[in-house]
């Protein structure tokens, strides 16, 4: 087990280094931040002085090494646009994105698994066929279009929910939360549904497919032959074995929720790190862009690492295979 953990941690570190290199290399081609920071009255001397001040006159390997050493210490430099430490900006924006991702992930997992089990058990019923038909909406429609449709229906036509913003927030230590205010909870509904709908339908269809496969296994027939109740067969035996392969995909989808919250945040003008990244692209704010990609990469790789370890701990076949290999 320890050797497996060390191997996965080492692989995760390599992935983060490669992501940092690719991201830092790409930002060299998005434009020159000096053009946005200085006015039209700038002189060549002003340009050279600012480039020296920002370290842009140094060779690429030197810039990349300084970025990695600073990122390892939580220091991503100073925002070219706001003139503030990037880490402070991320700390301000991260609670909005994390709360949105948490609610979306909870909805996707809980509703997705529940509907997947229901449509597998009642696979020939009218309700199951209706749910599977409606789920095609979440799979086929792009996220931004779902958000626009929800805004039109619940904000423009019905006027029940706000169409943008985060609502009122409450400061608890260094964390700003919208869970404790009515406007904050209302503002969270539409973005969380928009962000979690695709993942929910994907998890639902995966759970249904896996459970139907498990229900065909011999040990399920044997359990029924022993006279076990259908509820015990479905939830104690079938569901437990269904969730083993679902864990991996669910972990990937949780990472996708955080990574692709950028679209939902743009549609709803949600003040999270995704919207911050979009604004940073417009102003060629390289430190903010690099910090965002590294932050998302750390979350994504961290979630995948946890999922791999849980999968290794839950599925005894993996432990047997590795023991046999040695």
PDB file of C-alpha atoms in Angstrom, residues 22-275:
ATOM      1  CA  UNK A  22       2.756  24.146 -20.491  1.00  0.00           C
ATOM      2  CA  UNK A  23       0.717  26.930 -18.891  1.00  0.00           C
ATOM      3  CA  UNK A  24       3.702  29.204 -18.427  1.00  0.00           C
ATOM      4  CA  UNK A  25       4.806  28.571 -22.015  1.00  0.00           C
ATOM      5  CA  UNK A  26       1.366  29.319 -23.466  1.00  0.00           C
ATOM      6  CA  UNK A  27       1.111  32.655 -21.696  1.00  0.00           C
ATOM      7  CA  UNK A  28       4.108  33.946 -23.640  1.00  0.00           C
ATOM      8  CA  UNK A  29       1.884  34.027 -26.733  1.00  0.00           C
ATOM      9  CA  UNK A  30      -1.261  35.716 -25.323  1.00  0.00           C
ATOM     10  CA  UNK A  31       0.219  39.191 -25.560  1.00  0.00           C
ATOM     11  CA  UNK A  32       2.519  41.596 -23.760  1.00  0.00           C
ATOM     12  CA  UNK A  33       1.144  42.751 -20.382  1.00  0.00           C
ATOM     13  CA  UNK A  34       3.229  45.918 -20.591  1.00  0.00           C
ATOM     14  CA  UNK A  35       0.962  47.188 -23.387  1.00  0.00           C
ATOM     15  CA  UNK A  36      -2.036  47.091 -21.038  1.00  0.00           C
ATOM     16  CA  UNK A  37      -0.248  48.480 -17.997  1.00  0.00           C
ATOM     17  CA  UNK A  38       1.247  51.573 -19.639  1.00  0.00           C
ATOM     18  CA  UNK A  39      -0.676  54.303 -21.408  1.00  0.00           C
ATOM     19  CA  UNK A  40      -0.209  55.517 -24.961  1.00  0.00           C
ATOM     20  CA  UNK A  41       2.207  58.209 -23.787  1.00  0.00           C
ATOM     21  CA  UNK A  42       4.732  55.601 -22.715  1.00  0.00           C
ATOM     22  CA  UNK A  43       8.315  55.806 -23.809  1.00  0.00           C
ATOM     23  CA  UNK A  44      10.753  53.032 -24.593  1.00  0.00           C
ATOM     24  CA  UNK A  45      12.491  53.767 -21.303  1.00  0.00           C
ATOM     25  CA  UNK A  46       9.209  53.250 -19.443  1.00  0.00           C
ATOM     26  CA  UNK A  47       8.676  49.932 -21.209  1.00  0.00           C
ATOM     27  CA  UNK A  48      12.159  48.671 -20.398  1.00  0.00           C
ATOM     28  CA  UNK A  49      11.890  49.795 -16.758  1.00  0.00           C
ATOM     29  CA  UNK A  50       8.558  48.007 -16.261  1.00  0.00           C
ATOM     30  CA  UNK A  51       9.761  44.843 -17.990  1.00  0.00           C
ATOM     31  CA  UNK A  52      12.768  44.793 -15.669  1.00  0.00           C
ATOM     32  CA  UNK A  53      10.556  45.414 -12.652  1.00  0.00           C
ATOM     33  CA  UNK A  54       8.269  42.507 -13.591  1.00  0.00           C
ATOM     34  CA  UNK A  55      11.168  40.209 -14.459  1.00  0.00           C
ATOM     35  CA  UNK A  56      10.034  39.845 -18.076  1.00  0.00           C
ATOM     36  CA  UNK A  57      13.531  40.643 -19.357  1.00  0.00           C
ATOM     37  CA  UNK A  58      14.931  37.450 -17.835  1.00  0.00           C
ATOM     38  CA  UNK A  59      15.295  34.157 -19.779  1.00  0.00           C
ATOM     39  CA  UNK A  60      12.314  31.829 -19.810  1.00  0.00           C
ATOM     40  CA  UNK A  61      13.927  29.084 -17.658  1.00  0.00           C
ATOM     41  CA  UNK A  62      14.705  31.675 -14.967  1.00  0.00           C
ATOM     42  CA  UNK A  63      11.120  32.989 -15.003  1.00  0.00           C
ATOM     43  CA  UNK A  64       9.724  29.456 -14.830  1.00  0.00           C
ATOM     44  CA  UNK A  65      12.012  28.451 -11.955  1.00  0.00           C
ATOM     45  CA  UNK A  66      11.064  31.556  -9.975  1.00  0.00           C
ATOM     46  CA  UNK A  67       7.403  30.829 -10.628  1.00  0.00           C
ATOM     47  CA  UNK A  68       7.712  27.225  -9.384  1.00  0.00           C
ATOM     48  CA  UNK A  69       9.669  28.147  -6.265  1.00  0.00           C
ATOM     49  CA  UNK A  70       7.195  30.906  -5.445  1.00  0.00           C
ATOM     50  CA  UNK A  71       4.160  28.699  -6.161  1.00  0.00           C
ATOM     51  CA  UNK A  72       5.532  26.002  -3.835  1.00  0.00           C
ATOM     52  CA  UNK A  73       5.485  28.634  -1.069  1.00  0.00           C
ATOM     53  CA  UNK A  74       2.038  29.965  -1.991  1.00  0.00           C
ATOM     54  CA  UNK A  75       3.490  33.083  -3.601  1.00  0.00           C
ATOM     55  CA  UNK A  76       2.278  33.592  -7.188  1.00  0.00           C
ATOM     56  CA  UNK A  77       3.588  37.116  -7.580  1.00  0.00           C
ATOM     57  CA  UNK A  78       1.689  40.371  -8.002  1.00  0.00           C
ATOM     58  CA  UNK A  79      -1.278  40.877 -10.305  1.00  0.00           C
ATOM     59  CA  UNK A  80      -0.373  43.086 -13.253  1.00  0.00           C
ATOM     60  CA  UNK A  81      -3.886  44.528 -13.299  1.00  0.00           C
ATOM     61  CA  UNK A  82      -4.694  45.064  -9.621  1.00  0.00           C
ATOM     62  CA  UNK A  83      -1.201  45.505  -8.229  1.00  0.00           C
ATOM     63  CA  UNK A  84      -1.988  43.125  -5.341  1.00  0.00           C
ATOM     64  CA  UNK A  85      -0.539  39.738  -4.369  1.00  0.00           C
ATOM     65  CA  UNK A  86      -2.238  37.028  -6.424  1.00  0.00           C
ATOM     66  CA  UNK A  87      -2.545  34.782  -3.373  1.00  0.00           C
ATOM     67  CA  UNK A  88      -4.665  37.427  -1.609  1.00  0.00           C
ATOM     68  CA  UNK A  89      -6.946  37.718  -4.641  1.00  0.00           C
ATOM     69  CA  UNK A  90      -7.371  33.942  -4.839  1.00  0.00           C
ATOM     70  CA  UNK A  91      -8.212  33.754  -1.133  1.00  0.00           C
ATOM     71  CA  UNK A  92     -10.972  36.328  -1.699  1.00  0.00           C
ATOM     72  CA  UNK A  93     -12.413  34.569  -4.758  1.00  0.00           C
ATOM     73  CA  UNK A  94     -11.939  30.903  -3.800  1.00  0.00           C
ATOM     74  CA  UNK A  95     -14.875  30.633  -1.314  1.00  0.00           C
ATOM     75  CA  UNK A  96     -17.396  31.520  -4.039  1.00  0.00           C
ATOM     76  CA  UNK A  97     -16.077  28.854  -6.414  1.00  0.00           C
ATOM     77  CA  UNK A  98     -15.656  26.187  -3.735  1.00  0.00           C
ATOM     78  CA  UNK A  99     -19.186  26.706  -2.379  1.00  0.00           C
ATOM     79  CA  UNK A 100     -20.625  26.552  -5.887  1.00  0.00           C
ATOM     80  CA  UNK A 101     -18.628  23.402  -6.672  1.00  0.00           C
ATOM     81  CA  UNK A 102     -19.582  21.779  -3.348  1.00  0.00           C
ATOM     82  CA  UNK A 103     -23.315  22.315  -3.849  1.00  0.00           C
ATOM     83  CA  UNK A 104     -23.134  21.230  -7.487  1.00  0.00           C
ATOM     84  CA  UNK A 105     -21.155  18.120  -6.589  1.00  0.00           C
ATOM     85  CA  UNK A 106     -23.555  17.201  -3.797  1.00  0.00           C
ATOM     86  CA  UNK A 107     -26.551  17.554  -6.104  1.00  0.00           C
ATOM     87  CA  UNK A 108     -24.853  15.622  -8.902  1.00  0.00           C
ATOM     88  CA  UNK A 109     -23.798  12.711  -6.687  1.00  0.00           C
ATOM     89  CA  UNK A 110     -26.903  12.377  -4.503  1.00  0.00           C
ATOM     90  CA  UNK A 111     -29.525  12.867  -7.217  1.00  0.00           C
ATOM     91  CA  UNK A 112     -27.472  11.059  -9.860  1.00  0.00           C
ATOM     92  CA  UNK A 113     -27.011   7.909  -7.760  1.00  0.00           C
ATOM     93  CA  UNK A 114     -30.639   7.945  -6.560  1.00  0.00           C
ATOM     94  CA  UNK A 115     -32.056   8.297 -10.066  1.00  0.00           C
ATOM     95  CA  UNK A 116     -29.587   5.758 -11.447  1.00  0.00           C
ATOM     96  CA  UNK A 117     -30.667   3.157  -8.903  1.00  0.00           C
ATOM     97  CA  UNK A 118     -34.346   3.938  -9.469  1.00  0.00           C
ATOM     98  CA  UNK A 119     -34.135   3.678 -13.265  1.00  0.00           C
ATOM     99  CA  UNK A 120     -32.223   0.394 -12.954  1.00  0.00           C
ATOM    100  CA  UNK A 121     -34.672  -1.210 -10.534  1.00  0.00           C
ATOM    101  CA  UNK A 122     -37.759   0.121 -12.350  1.00  0.00           C
ATOM    102  CA  UNK A 123     -36.180  -0.101 -15.793  1.00  0.00           C
ATOM    103  CA  UNK A 124     -39.441  -1.057 -17.542  1.00  0.00           C
ATOM    104  CA  UNK A 125     -41.589   1.566 -15.827  1.00  0.00           C
ATOM    105  CA  UNK A 126     -42.930   4.749 -17.387  1.00  0.00           C
ATOM    106  CA  UNK A 127     -41.142   6.976 -14.841  1.00  0.00           C
ATOM    107  CA  UNK A 128     -37.777   5.374 -15.600  1.00  0.00           C
ATOM    108  CA  UNK A 129     -38.236   5.895 -19.354  1.00  0.00           C
ATOM    109  CA  UNK A 130     -39.301   9.517 -18.752  1.00  0.00           C
ATOM    110  CA  UNK A 131     -36.253  10.204 -16.564  1.00  0.00           C
ATOM    111  CA  UNK A 132     -33.886   8.692 -19.131  1.00  0.00           C
ATOM    112  CA  UNK A 133     -35.459  10.802 -21.888  1.00  0.00           C
ATOM    113  CA  UNK A 134     -35.233  14.023 -19.887  1.00  0.00           C
ATOM    114  CA  UNK A 135     -31.627  13.222 -18.925  1.00  0.00           C
ATOM    115  CA  UNK A 136     -30.650  13.640 -22.577  1.00  0.00           C
ATOM    116  CA  UNK A 137     -31.093  17.387 -22.034  1.00  0.00           C
ATOM    117  CA  UNK A 138     -28.318  17.474 -19.481  1.00  0.00           C
ATOM    118  CA  UNK A 139     -26.007  15.413 -21.667  1.00  0.00           C
ATOM    119  CA  UNK A 140     -26.604  17.120 -25.006  1.00  0.00           C
ATOM    120  CA  UNK A 141     -27.073  20.821 -24.195  1.00  0.00           C
ATOM    121  CA  UNK A 142     -23.973  22.926 -23.490  1.00  0.00           C
ATOM    122  CA  UNK A 143     -23.610  24.398 -20.011  1.00  0.00           C
ATOM    123  CA  UNK A 144     -23.919  28.041 -21.036  1.00  0.00           C
ATOM    124  CA  UNK A 145     -27.181  27.362 -22.899  1.00  0.00           C
ATOM    125  CA  UNK A 146     -28.671  25.576 -19.883  1.00  0.00           C
ATOM    126  CA  UNK A 147     -27.739  28.574 -17.746  1.00  0.00           C
ATOM    127  CA  UNK A 148     -29.326  31.027 -20.172  1.00  0.00           C
ATOM    128  CA  UNK A 149     -32.538  28.968 -20.328  1.00  0.00           C
ATOM    129  CA  UNK A 150     -32.737  28.807 -16.531  1.00  0.00           C
ATOM    130  CA  UNK A 151     -32.182  32.561 -16.263  1.00  0.00           C
ATOM    131  CA  UNK A 152     -34.914  33.229 -18.815  1.00  0.00           C
ATOM    132  CA  UNK A 153     -37.420  30.954 -17.082  1.00  0.00           C
ATOM    133  CA  UNK A 154     -36.823  31.553 -13.374  1.00  0.00           C
ATOM    134  CA  UNK A 155     -35.437  35.097 -13.419  1.00  0.00           C
ATOM    135  CA  UNK A 156     -36.957  36.879 -16.410  1.00  0.00           C
ATOM    136  CA  UNK A 157     -40.352  35.183 -16.760  1.00  0.00           C
ATOM    137  CA  UNK A 158     -41.143  34.030 -13.215  1.00  0.00           C
ATOM    138  CA  UNK A 159     -38.920  36.408 -11.258  1.00  0.00           C
ATOM    139  CA  UNK A 160     -38.289  33.835  -8.530  1.00  0.00           C
ATOM    140  CA  UNK A 161     -34.484  33.774  -8.477  1.00  0.00           C
ATOM    141  CA  UNK A 162     -31.676  36.280  -9.164  1.00  0.00           C
ATOM    142  CA  UNK A 163     -29.959  36.074 -12.525  1.00  0.00           C
ATOM    143  CA  UNK A 164     -26.450  37.120 -11.498  1.00  0.00           C
ATOM    144  CA  UNK A 165     -24.198  37.728  -8.538  1.00  0.00           C
ATOM    145  CA  UNK A 166     -23.689  35.894  -5.284  1.00  0.00           C
ATOM    146  CA  UNK A 167     -26.148  37.745  -3.065  1.00  0.00           C
ATOM    147  CA  UNK A 168     -25.327  38.842   0.487  1.00  0.00           C
ATOM    148  CA  UNK A 169     -22.446  37.075   2.211  1.00  0.00           C
ATOM    149  CA  UNK A 170     -21.339  36.669   5.804  1.00  0.00           C
ATOM    150  CA  UNK A 171     -17.682  36.836   6.846  1.00  0.00           C
ATOM    151  CA  UNK A 172     -16.557  34.007   9.125  1.00  0.00           C
ATOM    152  CA  UNK A 173     -12.878  34.456   9.824  1.00  0.00           C
ATOM    153  CA  UNK A 174     -11.221  34.611   6.431  1.00  0.00           C
ATOM    154  CA  UNK A 175     -14.114  32.844   4.694  1.00  0.00           C
ATOM    155  CA  UNK A 176     -17.064  34.634   3.078  1.00  0.00           C
ATOM    156  CA  UNK A 177     -20.138  32.425   2.763  1.00  0.00           C
ATOM    157  CA  UNK A 178     -23.549  32.867   1.203  1.00  0.00           C
ATOM    158  CA  UNK A 179     -25.040  29.860   3.013  1.00  0.00           C
ATOM    159  CA  UNK A 180     -26.204  32.000   5.948  1.00  0.00           C
ATOM    160  CA  UNK A 181     -28.272  34.564   4.029  1.00  0.00           C
ATOM    161  CA  UNK A 182     -31.515  34.169   2.106  1.00  0.00           C
ATOM    162  CA  UNK A 183     -30.259  36.081  -0.932  1.00  0.00           C
ATOM    163  CA  UNK A 184     -27.062  34.058  -0.916  1.00  0.00           C
ATOM    164  CA  UNK A 185     -28.965  30.765  -0.954  1.00  0.00           C
ATOM    165  CA  UNK A 186     -31.287  31.972  -3.713  1.00  0.00           C
ATOM    166  CA  UNK A 187     -28.352  33.166  -5.810  1.00  0.00           C
ATOM    167  CA  UNK A 188     -26.739  29.739  -5.467  1.00  0.00           C
ATOM    168  CA  UNK A 189     -29.646  27.709  -6.879  1.00  0.00           C
ATOM    169  CA  UNK A 190     -29.429  28.434 -10.613  1.00  0.00           C
ATOM    170  CA  UNK A 191     -25.610  28.317 -10.942  1.00  0.00           C
ATOM    171  CA  UNK A 192     -25.361  25.064  -8.968  1.00  0.00           C
ATOM    172  CA  UNK A 193     -28.042  23.388 -11.100  1.00  0.00           C
ATOM    173  CA  UNK A 194     -26.363  24.627 -14.277  1.00  0.00           C
ATOM    174  CA  UNK A 195     -22.936  23.403 -13.213  1.00  0.00           C
ATOM    175  CA  UNK A 196     -24.065  20.066 -11.798  1.00  0.00           C
ATOM    176  CA  UNK A 197     -26.674  19.020 -14.365  1.00  0.00           C
ATOM    177  CA  UNK A 198     -24.265  17.418 -16.841  1.00  0.00           C
ATOM    178  CA  UNK A 199     -22.390  15.557 -14.097  1.00  0.00           C
ATOM    179  CA  UNK A 200     -25.672  14.447 -12.527  1.00  0.00           C
ATOM    180  CA  UNK A 201     -26.995  12.923 -15.749  1.00  0.00           C
ATOM    181  CA  UNK A 202     -23.634  11.286 -16.472  1.00  0.00           C
ATOM    182  CA  UNK A 203     -23.477   9.725 -12.995  1.00  0.00           C
ATOM    183  CA  UNK A 204     -27.114   8.631 -13.253  1.00  0.00           C
ATOM    184  CA  UNK A 205     -26.618   6.876 -16.563  1.00  0.00           C
ATOM    185  CA  UNK A 206     -23.379   5.274 -15.360  1.00  0.00           C
ATOM    186  CA  UNK A 207     -24.970   3.999 -12.138  1.00  0.00           C
ATOM    187  CA  UNK A 208     -27.912   2.614 -14.102  1.00  0.00           C
ATOM    188  CA  UNK A 209     -25.667   0.833 -16.585  1.00  0.00           C
ATOM    189  CA  UNK A 210     -23.413  -0.631 -13.882  1.00  0.00           C
ATOM    190  CA  UNK A 211     -26.325  -1.717 -11.690  1.00  0.00           C
ATOM    191  CA  UNK A 212     -28.086  -3.453 -14.567  1.00  0.00           C
ATOM    192  CA  UNK A 213     -24.859  -5.325 -15.214  1.00  0.00           C
ATOM    193  CA  UNK A 214     -24.523  -6.307 -11.543  1.00  0.00           C
ATOM    194  CA  UNK A 215     -28.140  -7.444 -11.330  1.00  0.00           C
ATOM    195  CA  UNK A 216     -27.373 -10.024 -14.056  1.00  0.00           C
ATOM    196  CA  UNK A 217     -24.568 -11.616 -12.034  1.00  0.00           C
ATOM    197  CA  UNK A 218     -24.862 -15.124 -10.586  1.00  0.00           C
ATOM    198  CA  UNK A 219     -24.412 -14.057  -6.970  1.00  0.00           C
ATOM    199  CA  UNK A 220     -27.478 -11.792  -7.290  1.00  0.00           C
ATOM    200  CA  UNK A 221     -29.520 -14.752  -8.548  1.00  0.00           C
ATOM    201  CA  UNK A 222     -28.162 -16.814  -5.656  1.00  0.00           C
ATOM    202  CA  UNK A 223     -29.138 -14.099  -3.173  1.00  0.00           C
ATOM    203  CA  UNK A 224     -32.662 -14.092  -4.523  1.00  0.00           C
ATOM    204  CA  UNK A 225     -32.755 -17.887  -4.452  1.00  0.00           C
ATOM    205  CA  UNK A 226     -31.868 -17.775  -0.752  1.00  0.00           C
ATOM    206  CA  UNK A 227     -35.067 -15.838  -0.185  1.00  0.00           C
ATOM    207  CA  UNK A 228     -33.536 -12.439   0.596  1.00  0.00           C
ATOM    208  CA  UNK A 229     -35.843  -9.489   0.290  1.00  0.00           C
ATOM    209  CA  UNK A 230     -35.631  -7.529  -2.947  1.00  0.00           C
ATOM    210  CA  UNK A 231     -34.639  -4.421  -0.992  1.00  0.00           C
ATOM    211  CA  UNK A 232     -31.698  -6.248   0.576  1.00  0.00           C
ATOM    212  CA  UNK A 233     -30.614  -7.659  -2.783  1.00  0.00           C
ATOM    213  CA  UNK A 234     -30.752  -4.267  -4.487  1.00  0.00           C
ATOM    214  CA  UNK A 235     -29.146  -2.100  -1.827  1.00  0.00           C
ATOM    215  CA  UNK A 236     -26.958  -4.414   0.246  1.00  0.00           C
ATOM    216  CA  UNK A 237     -25.466  -6.490  -2.574  1.00  0.00           C
ATOM    217  CA  UNK A 238     -26.080  -4.853  -5.966  1.00  0.00           C
ATOM    218  CA  UNK A 239     -25.588  -1.183  -5.050  1.00  0.00           C
ATOM    219  CA  UNK A 240     -22.398  -1.792  -3.068  1.00  0.00           C
ATOM    220  CA  UNK A 241     -20.754  -3.528  -6.014  1.00  0.00           C
ATOM    221  CA  UNK A 242     -22.137  -0.971  -8.439  1.00  0.00           C
ATOM    222  CA  UNK A 243     -20.433   1.947  -6.696  1.00  0.00           C
ATOM    223  CA  UNK A 244     -16.900   0.536  -6.981  1.00  0.00           C
ATOM    224  CA  UNK A 245     -16.356   1.521 -10.657  1.00  0.00           C
ATOM    225  CA  UNK A 246     -18.549   4.597 -10.219  1.00  0.00           C
ATOM    226  CA  UNK A 247     -16.134   6.078  -7.668  1.00  0.00           C
ATOM    227  CA  UNK A 248     -13.464   6.722 -10.295  1.00  0.00           C
ATOM    228  CA  UNK A 249     -15.770   8.498 -12.720  1.00  0.00           C
ATOM    229  CA  UNK A 250     -17.404  10.452  -9.899  1.00  0.00           C
ATOM    230  CA  UNK A 251     -14.004  11.690  -8.748  1.00  0.00           C
ATOM    231  CA  UNK A 252     -13.154  12.838 -12.258  1.00  0.00           C
ATOM    232  CA  UNK A 253     -16.492  14.641 -12.491  1.00  0.00           C
ATOM    233  CA  UNK A 254     -15.876  16.450  -9.201  1.00  0.00           C
ATOM    234  CA  UNK A 255     -12.597  17.684 -10.642  1.00  0.00           C
ATOM    235  CA  UNK A 256     -14.422  18.750 -13.794  1.00  0.00           C
ATOM    236  CA  UNK A 257     -16.943  20.708 -11.739  1.00  0.00           C
ATOM    237  CA  UNK A 258     -14.148  22.820 -10.278  1.00  0.00           C
ATOM    238  CA  UNK A 259     -12.239  23.116 -13.550  1.00  0.00           C
ATOM    239  CA  UNK A 260     -15.225  24.032 -15.727  1.00  0.00           C
ATOM    240  CA  UNK A 261     -16.973  26.308 -13.242  1.00  0.00           C
ATOM    241  CA  UNK A 262     -15.466  29.064 -15.377  1.00  0.00           C
ATOM    242  CA  UNK A 263     -18.358  28.825 -17.880  1.00  0.00           C
ATOM    243  CA  UNK A 264     -21.064  28.932 -15.224  1.00  0.00           C
ATOM    244  CA  UNK A 265     -19.361  31.796 -13.405  1.00  0.00           C
ATOM    245  CA  UNK A 266     -19.215  33.781 -16.621  1.00  0.00           C
ATOM    246  CA  UNK A 267     -22.905  33.230 -17.412  1.00  0.00           C
ATOM    247  CA  UNK A 268     -24.077  34.168 -13.907  1.00  0.00           C
ATOM    248  CA  UNK A 269     -21.294  36.698 -13.195  1.00  0.00           C
ATOM    249  CA  UNK A 270     -20.422  34.628 -10.152  1.00  0.00           C
ATOM    250  CA  UNK A 271     -17.468  36.272  -8.358  1.00  0.00           C
ATOM    251  CA  UNK A 272     -15.231  33.199  -8.235  1.00  0.00           C
ATOM    252  CA  UNK A 273     -11.815  32.290  -9.554  1.00  0.00           C
ATOM    253  CA  UNK A 274     -13.251  31.302 -12.946  1.00  0.00           C
ATOM    254  CA  UNK A 275     -14.530  34.813 -13.643  1.00  0.00           C
TER     255      UNK A 275
END
